[in-house]
Amino acid sequence: MVFPDADVKIFLDADPDERIRRRQAETEGAKETVAGELKQRDDRDRTRAESPLVQAPDAVYIDSTGLSPEEVEEAILKVIRTNFRTEGF
């Protein structure tokens, strides 16, 4: 919904346990607290009336579980390069 006419759309996700680990490393919070907060946020984001968090039908799904930031960047760039090569941009 942010850029509905974008040439490339990516839905970036990760396994819930990985997301908890990453957030815990950022905040140094207790695992149970971080897990509860992430679940609440995910539930709220997916069920809100305006612009709920869902993958656009034409978005490419990238699972970043176990990937470094550099590997995530490369995965995104690969999608972009493939799309532009296919589309002739």
mmCIF file of N, CA, C and O in Angstrom:
data_model
loop_
_atom_site.group_PDB
_atom_site.id
_atom_site.type_symbol
_atom_site.label_atom_id
_atom_site.label_comp_id
_atom_site.label_asym_id
_atom_site.label_seq_id
_atom_site.Cartn_x
_atom_site.Cartn_y
_atom_site.Cartn_z
ATOM 1 N N MET A 1 0.805 -1.205 0.000
ATOM 2 C CA MET A 1 0.000 0.000 0.000
ATOM 3 C C MET A 1 0.849 1.271 0.000
ATOM 4 O O MET A 1 0.366 2.308 -0.342
ATOM 5 N N VAL A 2 2.113 1.165 0.374
ATOM 6 C CA VAL A 2 2.953 2.353 0.433
ATOM 7 C C VAL A 2 3.230 2.873 -0.974
ATOM 8 O O VAL A 2 3.042 4.046 -1.258
ATOM 9 N N PHE A 3 3.647 1.991 -1.868
ATOM 10 C CA PHE A 3 3.907 2.350 -3.256
ATOM 11 C C PHE A 3 3.202 1.333 -4.151
ATOM 12 O O PHE A 3 3.839 0.427 -4.696
ATOM 13 N N PRO A 4 1.886 1.461 -4.324
ATOM 14 C CA PRO A 4 1.127 0.439 -5.062
ATOM 15 C C PRO A 4 1.544 0.266 -6.513
ATOM 16 O O PRO A 4 1.332 -0.796 -7.089
ATOM 17 N N ASP A 5 2.157 1.271 -7.112
ATOM 18 C CA ASP A 5 2.555 1.177 -8.509
ATOM 19 C C ASP A 5 4.056 0.947 -8.683
ATOM 20 O O ASP A 5 4.594 1.117 -9.783
ATOM 21 N N ALA A 6 4.734 0.530 -7.633
ATOM 22 C CA ALA A 6 6.180 0.292 -7.703
ATOM 23 C C ALA A 6 6.487 -0.812 -8.700
ATOM 24 O O ALA A 6 5.727 -1.764 -8.849
ATOM 25 N N ASP A 7 7.603 -0.683 -9.393
ATOM 26 C CA ASP A 7 8.026 -1.700 -10.355
ATOM 27 C C ASP A 7 8.427 -2.997 -9.666
ATOM 28 O O ASP A 7 8.282 -4.079 -10.228
ATOM 29 N N VAL A 8 8.957 -2.879 -8.466
ATOM 30 C CA VAL A 8 9.375 -4.047 -7.703
ATOM 31 C C VAL A 8 8.781 -3.928 -6.304
ATOM 32 O O VAL A 8 8.902 -2.893 -5.660
ATOM 33 N N LYS A 9 8.151 -5.004 -5.847
ATOM 34 C CA LYS A 9 7.596 -5.044 -4.497
ATOM 35 C C LYS A 9 8.192 -6.248 -3.779
ATOM 36 O O LYS A 9 8.244 -7.341 -4.326
ATOM 37 N N ILE A 10 8.629 -6.008 -2.560
ATOM 38 C CA ILE A 10 9.259 -7.062 -1.777
ATOM 39 C C ILE A 10 8.582 -7.128 -0.418
ATOM 40 O O ILE A 10 8.354 -6.091 0.224
ATOM 41 N N PHE A 11 8.257 -8.338 0.001
ATOM 42 C CA PHE A 11 7.728 -8.574 1.333
ATOM 43 C C PHE A 11 8.827 -9.280 2.105
ATOM 44 O O PHE A 11 9.132 -10.446 1.863
ATOM 45 N N LEU A 12 9.444 -8.568 3.025
ATOM 46 C CA LEU A 12 10.574 -9.083 3.793
ATOM 47 C C LEU A 12 10.069 -9.636 5.116
ATOM 48 O O LEU A 12 9.343 -8.949 5.847
ATOM 49 N N ASP A 13 10.433 -10.866 5.415
ATOM 50 C CA ASP A 13 9.942 -11.534 6.607
ATOM 51 C C ASP A 13 11.062 -12.362 7.217
ATOM 52 O O ASP A 13 12.124 -12.522 6.621
ATOM 53 N N ALA A 14 10.815 -12.877 8.397
ATOM 54 C CA ALA A 14 11.748 -13.808 9.053
ATOM 55 C C ALA A 14 10.946 -14.663 10.022
ATOM 56 O O ALA A 14 9.857 -14.270 10.465
ATOM 57 N N ASP A 15 11.495 -15.811 10.335
ATOM 58 C CA ASP A 15 10.887 -16.713 11.296
ATOM 59 C C ASP A 15 10.668 -15.966 12.615
ATOM 60 O O ASP A 15 11.520 -15.163 13.016
ATOM 61 N N PRO A 16 9.539 -16.208 13.311
ATOM 62 C CA PRO A 16 9.288 -15.496 14.571
ATOM 63 C C PRO A 16 10.422 -15.626 15.591
ATOM 64 O O PRO A 16 10.762 -14.644 16.259
ATOM 65 N N ASP A 17 11.018 -16.804 15.713
ATOM 66 C CA ASP A 17 12.122 -16.960 16.663
ATOM 67 C C ASP A 17 13.322 -16.100 16.289
ATOM 68 O O ASP A 17 14.000 -15.535 17.151
ATOM 69 N N GLU A 18 13.580 -15.972 14.986
ATOM 70 C CA GLU A 18 14.676 -15.118 14.518
ATOM 71 C C GLU A 18 14.370 -13.652 14.802
ATOM 72 O O GLU A 18 15.241 -12.887 15.241
ATOM 73 N N ARG A 19 13.132 -13.257 14.581
ATOM 74 C CA ARG A 19 12.738 -11.867 14.840
ATOM 75 C C ARG A 19 12.872 -11.547 16.332
ATOM 76 O O ARG A 19 13.318 -10.453 16.699
ATOM 77 N N ILE A 20 12.476 -12.508 17.170
ATOM 78 C CA ILE A 20 12.616 -12.317 18.613
ATOM 79 C C ILE A 20 14.090 -12.176 18.977
ATOM 80 O O ILE A 20 14.477 -11.285 19.737
ATOM 81 N N ARG A 21 14.931 -13.041 18.436
ATOM 82 C CA ARG A 21 16.376 -12.980 18.716
ATOM 83 C C ARG A 21 16.957 -11.634 18.317
ATOM 84 O O ARG A 21 17.713 -11.006 19.072
ATOM 85 N N ARG A 22 16.590 -11.166 17.123
ATOM 86 C CA ARG A 22 17.116 -9.876 16.640
ATOM 87 C C ARG A 22 16.667 -8.722 17.528
ATOM 88 O O ARG A 22 17.455 -7.842 17.881
ATOM 89 N N ARG A 23 15.379 -8.717 17.866
ATOM 90 C CA ARG A 23 14.845 -7.627 18.699
ATOM 91 C C ARG A 23 15.468 -7.670 20.095
ATOM 92 O O ARG A 23 15.798 -6.632 20.662
ATOM 93 N N GLN A 24 15.628 -8.864 20.621
ATOM 94 C CA GLN A 24 16.235 -9.009 21.936
ATOM 95 C C GLN A 24 17.665 -8.478 21.929
ATOM 96 O O GLN A 24 18.096 -7.821 22.873
ATOM 97 N N ALA A 25 18.400 -8.735 20.859
ATOM 98 C CA ALA A 25 19.768 -8.225 20.745
ATOM 99 C C ALA A 25 19.786 -6.701 20.689
ATOM 100 O O ALA A 25 20.695 -6.054 21.222
ATOM 101 N N GLU A 26 18.774 -6.122 20.038
ATOM 102 C CA GLU A 26 18.696 -4.656 19.940
ATOM 103 C C GLU A 26 18.350 -4.018 21.272
ATOM 104 O O GLU A 26 18.887 -2.971 21.626
ATOM 105 N N THR A 27 17.385 -4.615 21.976
ATOM 106 C CA THR A 27 16.832 -3.987 23.178
ATOM 107 C C THR A 27 17.377 -4.538 24.485
ATOM 108 O O THR A 27 17.184 -3.927 25.533
ATOM 109 N N GLU A 28 18.033 -5.706 24.407
ATOM 110 C CA GLU A 28 18.533 -6.397 25.587
ATOM 111 C C GLU A 28 17.403 -6.731 26.565
ATOM 112 O O GLU A 28 17.629 -6.854 27.773
ATOM 113 N N GLY A 29 16.171 -6.860 26.048
ATOM 114 C CA GLY A 29 15.028 -7.208 26.880
ATOM 115 C C GLY A 29 14.933 -8.711 27.094
ATOM 116 O O GLY A 29 15.587 -9.498 26.417
ATOM 117 N N ALA A 30 14.091 -9.098 28.046
ATOM 118 C CA ALA A 30 13.866 -10.514 28.316
ATOM 119 C C ALA A 30 13.157 -11.160 27.125
ATOM 120 O O ALA A 30 12.280 -10.549 26.508
ATOM 121 N N LYS A 31 13.551 -12.382 26.811
ATOM 122 C CA LYS A 31 13.004 -13.070 25.643
ATOM 123 C C LYS A 31 11.481 -13.141 25.697
ATOM 124 O O LYS A 31 10.802 -12.889 24.692
ATOM 125 N N GLU A 32 10.909 -13.471 26.837
ATOM 126 C CA GLU A 32 9.459 -13.586 26.967
ATOM 127 C C GLU A 32 8.770 -12.243 26.725
ATOM 128 O O GLU A 32 7.728 -12.182 26.081
ATOM 129 N N THR A 33 9.362 -11.180 27.219
ATOM 130 C CA THR A 33 8.799 -9.838 27.026
ATOM 131 C C THR A 33 8.846 -9.451 25.557
ATOM 132 O O THR A 33 7.859 -8.976 24.996
ATOM 133 N N VAL A 34 9.996 -9.662 24.948
ATOM 134 C CA VAL A 34 10.162 -9.326 23.531
ATOM 135 C C VAL A 34 9.199 -10.143 22.684
ATOM 136 O O VAL A 34 8.549 -9.613 21.781
ATOM 137 N N ALA A 35 9.074 -11.427 22.980
ATOM 138 C CA ALA A 35 8.170 -12.298 22.222
ATOM 139 C C ALA A 35 6.731 -11.805 22.333
ATOM 140 O O ALA A 35 6.008 -11.743 21.328
ATOM 141 N N GLY A 36 6.316 -11.444 23.525
ATOM 142 C CA GLY A 36 4.953 -10.945 23.722
ATOM 143 C C GLY A 36 4.705 -9.644 22.980
ATOM 144 O O GLY A 36 3.656 -9.455 22.360
ATOM 145 N N GLU A 37 5.677 -8.745 23.034
ATOM 146 C CA GLU A 37 5.537 -7.461 22.343
ATOM 147 C C GLU A 37 5.471 -7.646 20.831
ATOM 148 O O GLU A 37 4.672 -6.994 20.152
ATOM 149 N N LEU A 38 6.313 -8.536 20.287
ATOM 150 C CA LEU A 38 6.289 -8.780 18.838
ATOM 151 C C LEU A 38 4.966 -9.404 18.409
ATOM 152 O O LEU A 38 4.401 -9.029 17.380
ATOM 153 N N LYS A 39 4.458 -10.345 19.198
ATOM 154 C CA LYS A 39 3.179 -10.969 18.863
ATOM 155 C C LYS A 39 2.060 -9.940 18.871
ATOM 156 O O LYS A 39 1.238 -9.903 17.962
ATOM 157 N N GLN A 40 2.034 -9.081 19.885
ATOM 158 C CA GLN A 40 1.013 -8.029 19.950
ATOM 159 C C GLN A 40 1.109 -7.104 18.741
ATOM 160 O O GLN A 40 0.096 -6.752 18.128
ATOM 161 N N ARG A 41 2.320 -6.695 18.408
ATOM 162 C CA ARG A 41 2.504 -5.794 17.268
ATOM 163 C C ARG A 41 2.083 -6.465 15.969
ATOM 164 O O ARG A 41 1.395 -5.869 15.138
ATOM 165 N N ASP A 42 2.494 -7.717 15.775
ATOM 166 C CA ASP A 42 2.112 -8.444 14.560
ATOM 167 C C ASP A 42 0.601 -8.574 14.447
ATOM 168 O O ASP A 42 0.024 -8.349 13.383
ATOM 169 N N ASP A 43 -0.051 -8.947 15.556
ATOM 170 C CA ASP A 43 -1.513 -9.082 15.543
ATOM 171 C C ASP A 43 -2.173 -7.751 15.205
ATOM 172 O O ASP A 43 -3.098 -7.691 14.397
ATOM 173 N N ARG A 44 -1.688 -6.694 15.827
ATOM 174 C CA ARG A 44 -2.245 -5.359 15.581
ATOM 175 C C ARG A 44 -2.029 -4.938 14.124
ATOM 176 O O ARG A 44 -2.939 -4.448 13.462
ATOM 177 N N ASP A 45 -0.805 -5.163 13.600
ATOM 178 C CA ASP A 45 -0.493 -4.758 12.231
ATOM 179 C C ASP A 45 -1.311 -5.536 11.205
ATOM 180 O O ASP A 45 -1.727 -4.987 10.188
ATOM 181 N N ARG A 46 -1.557 -6.808 11.462
ATOM 182 C CA ARG A 46 -2.277 -7.649 10.494
ATOM 183 C C ARG A 46 -3.788 -7.455 10.533
ATOM 184 O O ARG A 46 -4.475 -7.802 9.573
ATOM 185 N N THR A 47 -4.298 -6.923 11.624
ATOM 186 C CA THR A 47 -5.752 -6.807 11.760
ATOM 187 C C THR A 47 -6.261 -5.370 11.765
ATOM 188 O O THR A 47 -7.470 -5.158 11.888
ATOM 189 N N ARG A 48 -5.391 -4.396 11.602
ATOM 190 C CA ARG A 48 -5.857 -3.003 11.620
ATOM 191 C C ARG A 48 -6.758 -2.739 10.418
ATOM 192 O O ARG A 48 -6.620 -3.354 9.352
ATOM 193 N N ALA A 49 -7.676 -1.818 10.592
ATOM 194 C CA ALA A 49 -8.659 -1.521 9.548
ATOM 195 C C ALA A 49 -8.020 -0.885 8.322
ATOM 196 O O ALA A 49 -8.359 -1.225 7.191
ATOM 197 N N GLU A 50 -7.102 0.031 8.547
ATOM 198 C CA GLU A 50 -6.461 0.716 7.421
ATOM 199 C C GLU A 50 -5.083 0.120 7.167
ATOM 200 O O GLU A 50 -4.268 0.021 8.076
ATOM 201 N N SER A 51 -4.848 -0.270 5.936
ATOM 202 C CA SER A 51 -3.562 -0.801 5.488
ATOM 203 C C SER A 51 -3.031 -1.931 6.366
ATOM 204 O O SER A 51 -1.918 -1.835 6.902
ATOM 205 N N PRO A 52 -3.788 -2.999 6.533
ATOM 206 C CA PRO A 52 -3.248 -4.113 7.313
ATOM 207 C C PRO A 52 -2.011 -4.686 6.636
ATOM 208 O O PRO A 52 -1.867 -4.620 5.422
ATOM 209 N N LEU A 53 -1.128 -5.225 7.456
ATOM 210 C CA LEU A 53 0.128 -5.777 6.948
ATOM 211 C C LEU A 53 -0.137 -7.121 6.278
ATOM 212 O O LEU A 53 -0.358 -8.127 6.948
ATOM 213 N N VAL A 54 -0.148 -7.104 4.968
ATOM 214 C CA VAL A 54 -0.300 -8.321 4.168
ATOM 215 C C VAL A 54 0.634 -8.216 2.974
ATOM 216 O O VAL A 54 0.960 -7.116 2.519
ATOM 217 N N GLN A 55 1.028 -9.351 2.463
ATOM 218 C CA GLN A 55 1.886 -9.354 1.282
ATOM 219 C C GLN A 55 1.050 -8.995 0.061
ATOM 220 O O GLN A 55 0.001 -9.578 -0.168
ATOM 221 N N ALA A 56 1.506 -8.031 -0.711
ATOM 222 C CA ALA A 56 0.827 -7.680 -1.959
ATOM 223 C C ALA A 56 0.889 -8.882 -2.902
ATOM 224 O O ALA A 56 1.898 -9.607 -2.908
ATOM 225 N N PRO A 57 -0.146 -9.108 -3.689
ATOM 226 C CA PRO A 57 -0.152 -10.264 -4.586
ATOM 227 C C PRO A 57 1.043 -10.330 -5.525
ATOM 228 O O PRO A 57 1.503 -11.414 -5.873
ATOM 229 N N ASP A 58 1.566 -9.180 -5.911
ATOM 230 C CA ASP A 58 2.681 -9.159 -6.858
ATOM 231 C C ASP A 58 4.034 -8.899 -6.182
ATOM 232 O O ASP A 58 5.030 -8.632 -6.844
ATOM 233 N N ALA A 59 4.073 -9.020 -4.859
ATOM 234 C CA ALA A 59 5.329 -8.818 -4.137
ATOM 235 C C ALA A 59 6.116 -10.126 -4.072
ATOM 236 O O ALA A 59 5.543 -11.206 -3.964
ATOM 237 N N VAL A 60 7.422 -9.996 -4.127
ATOM 238 C CA VAL A 60 8.311 -11.142 -3.989
ATOM 239 C C VAL A 60 8.583 -11.346 -2.498
ATOM 240 O O VAL A 60 8.957 -10.403 -1.793
ATOM 241 N N TYR A 61 8.380 -12.554 -2.036
ATOM 242 C CA TYR A 61 8.610 -12.888 -0.632
ATOM 243 C C TYR A 61 10.079 -13.237 -0.419
ATOM 244 O O TYR A 61 10.639 -14.065 -1.141
ATOM 245 N N ILE A 62 10.688 -12.576 0.557
ATOM 246 C CA ILE A 62 12.067 -12.895 0.931
ATOM 247 C C ILE A 62 12.072 -13.239 2.411
ATOM 248 O O ILE A 62 11.670 -12.433 3.256
ATOM 249 N N ASP A 63 12.535 -14.445 2.721
ATOM 250 C CA ASP A 63 12.683 -14.888 4.100
ATOM 251 C C ASP A 63 14.117 -14.587 4.526
ATOM 252 O O ASP A 63 15.066 -15.170 4.005
ATOM 253 N N SER A 64 14.268 -13.687 5.467
ATOM 254 C CA SER A 64 15.608 -13.262 5.890
ATOM 255 C C SER A 64 16.143 -14.065 7.076
ATOM 256 O O SER A 64 17.207 -13.748 7.603
ATOM 257 N N THR A 65 15.423 -15.109 7.474
ATOM 258 C CA THR A 65 15.877 -15.937 8.582
ATOM 259 C C THR A 65 17.280 -16.467 8.295
ATOM 260 O O THR A 65 17.527 -17.057 7.250
ATOM 261 N N GLY A 66 18.176 -16.217 9.211
ATOM 262 C CA GLY A 66 19.530 -16.730 9.070
ATOM 263 C C GLY A 66 20.420 -15.943 8.127
ATOM 264 O O GLY A 66 21.572 -16.314 7.914
ATOM 265 N N LEU A 67 19.910 -14.872 7.551
ATOM 266 C CA LEU A 67 20.716 -14.068 6.631
ATOM 267 C C LEU A 67 21.313 -12.865 7.352
ATOM 268 O O LEU A 67 20.674 -12.268 8.212
ATOM 269 N N SER A 68 22.502 -12.505 6.960
ATOM 270 C CA SER A 68 23.117 -11.289 7.472
ATOM 271 C C SER A 68 22.483 -10.095 6.754
ATOM 272 O O SER A 68 21.844 -10.260 5.713
ATOM 273 N N PRO A 69 22.667 -8.892 7.278
ATOM 274 C CA PRO A 69 22.154 -7.714 6.571
ATOM 275 C C PRO A 69 22.675 -7.633 5.129
ATOM 276 O O PRO A 69 21.935 -7.270 4.215
ATOM 277 N N GLU A 70 23.938 -8.006 4.925
ATOM 278 C CA GLU A 70 24.510 -7.965 3.581
ATOM 279 C C GLU A 70 23.834 -8.997 2.666
ATOM 280 O O GLU A 70 23.615 -8.724 1.481
ATOM 281 N N GLU A 71 23.516 -10.156 3.216
ATOM 282 C CA GLU A 71 22.839 -11.190 2.425
ATOM 283 C C GLU A 71 21.403 -10.787 2.091
ATOM 284 O O GLU A 71 20.914 -11.076 0.999
ATOM 285 N N VAL A 72 20.749 -10.100 3.011
ATOM 286 C CA VAL A 72 19.402 -9.584 2.735
ATOM 287 C C VAL A 72 19.478 -8.554 1.615
ATOM 288 O O VAL A 72 18.682 -8.580 0.675
ATOM 289 N N GLU A 73 20.444 -7.665 1.702
ATOM 290 C CA GLU A 73 20.633 -6.665 0.657
ATOM 291 C C GLU A 73 20.847 -7.333 -0.701
ATOM 292 O O GLU A 73 20.248 -6.938 -1.703
ATOM 293 N N GLU A 74 21.678 -8.345 -0.740
ATOM 294 C CA GLU A 74 21.953 -9.044 -2.000
ATOM 295 C C GLU A 74 20.706 -9.738 -2.534
ATOM 296 O O GLU A 74 20.453 -9.728 -3.740
ATOM 297 N N ALA A 75 19.909 -10.320 -1.647
ATOM 298 C CA ALA A 75 18.668 -10.978 -2.078
ATOM 299 C C ALA A 75 17.713 -9.960 -2.697
ATOM 300 O O ALA A 75 17.077 -10.227 -3.727
ATOM 301 N N ILE A 76 17.626 -8.786 -2.099
ATOM 302 C CA ILE A 76 16.763 -7.731 -2.629
ATOM 303 C C ILE A 76 17.291 -7.249 -3.981
ATOM 304 O O ILE A 76 16.529 -7.097 -4.942
ATOM 305 N N LEU A 77 18.594 -7.025 -4.065
ATOM 306 C CA LEU A 77 19.179 -6.572 -5.328
ATOM 307 C C LEU A 77 18.999 -7.611 -6.433
ATOM 308 O O LEU A 77 18.780 -7.255 -7.595
ATOM 309 N N LYS A 78 19.071 -8.879 -6.082
ATOM 310 C CA LYS A 78 18.851 -9.938 -7.067
ATOM 311 C C LYS A 78 17.438 -9.864 -7.639
ATOM 312 O O LYS A 78 17.243 -9.994 -8.847
ATOM 313 N N VAL A 79 16.465 -9.630 -6.776
ATOM 314 C CA VAL A 79 15.078 -9.487 -7.238
ATOM 315 C C VAL A 79 14.963 -8.286 -8.173
ATOM 316 O O VAL A 79 14.342 -8.366 -9.237
ATOM 317 N N ILE A 80 15.579 -7.197 -7.801
ATOM 318 C CA ILE A 80 15.515 -5.983 -8.625
ATOM 319 C C ILE A 80 16.190 -6.222 -9.968
ATOM 320 O O ILE A 80 15.624 -5.903 -11.018
ATOM 321 N N ARG A 81 17.382 -6.790 -9.941
ATOM 322 C CA ARG A 81 18.103 -7.048 -11.196
ATOM 323 C C ARG A 81 17.315 -7.995 -12.100
ATOM 324 O O ARG A 81 17.223 -7.764 -13.307
ATOM 325 N N THR A 82 16.751 -9.034 -11.529
ATOM 326 C CA THR A 82 15.972 -10.001 -12.305
ATOM 327 C C THR A 82 14.746 -9.330 -12.900
ATOM 328 O O THR A 82 14.422 -9.534 -14.071
ATOM 329 N N ASN A 83 14.070 -8.524 -12.127
ATOM 330 C CA ASN A 83 12.863 -7.849 -12.606
ATOM 331 C C ASN A 83 13.201 -6.891 -13.744
ATOM 332 O O ASN A 83 12.518 -6.876 -14.764
ATOM 333 N N PHE A 84 14.235 -6.099 -13.581
ATOM 334 C CA PHE A 84 14.583 -5.122 -14.615
ATOM 335 C C PHE A 84 15.098 -5.801 -15.876
ATOM 336 O O PHE A 84 14.828 -5.354 -16.976
ATOM 337 N N ARG A 85 15.807 -6.883 -15.732
ATOM 338 C CA ARG A 85 16.293 -7.624 -16.903
ATOM 339 C C ARG A 85 15.101 -8.217 -17.658
ATOM 340 O O ARG A 85 15.025 -8.161 -18.860
ATOM 341 N N THR A 86 14.151 -8.771 -16.914
ATOM 342 C CA THR A 86 12.958 -9.391 -17.515
ATOM 343 C C THR A 86 12.065 -8.345 -18.160
ATOM 344 O O THR A 86 11.523 -8.559 -19.237
ATOM 345 N N GLU A 87 11.926 -7.213 -17.508
ATOM 346 C CA GLU A 87 11.033 -6.161 -17.998
ATOM 347 C C GLU A 87 11.687 -5.254 -19.032
ATOM 348 O O GLU A 87 11.028 -4.432 -19.638
ATOM 349 N N GLY A 88 12.984 -5.365 -19.178
ATOM 350 C CA GLY A 88 13.677 -4.539 -20.157
ATOM 351 C C GLY A 88 13.962 -3.117 -19.695
ATOM 352 O O GLY A 88 14.140 -2.229 -20.504
ATOM 353 N N PHE A 89 14.020 -2.884 -18.385
ATOM 354 C CA PHE A 89 14.321 -1.540 -17.887
ATOM 355 C C PHE A 89 15.787 -1.262 -17.957
ATOM 356 O O PHE A 89 16.623 -2.062 -17.828
#
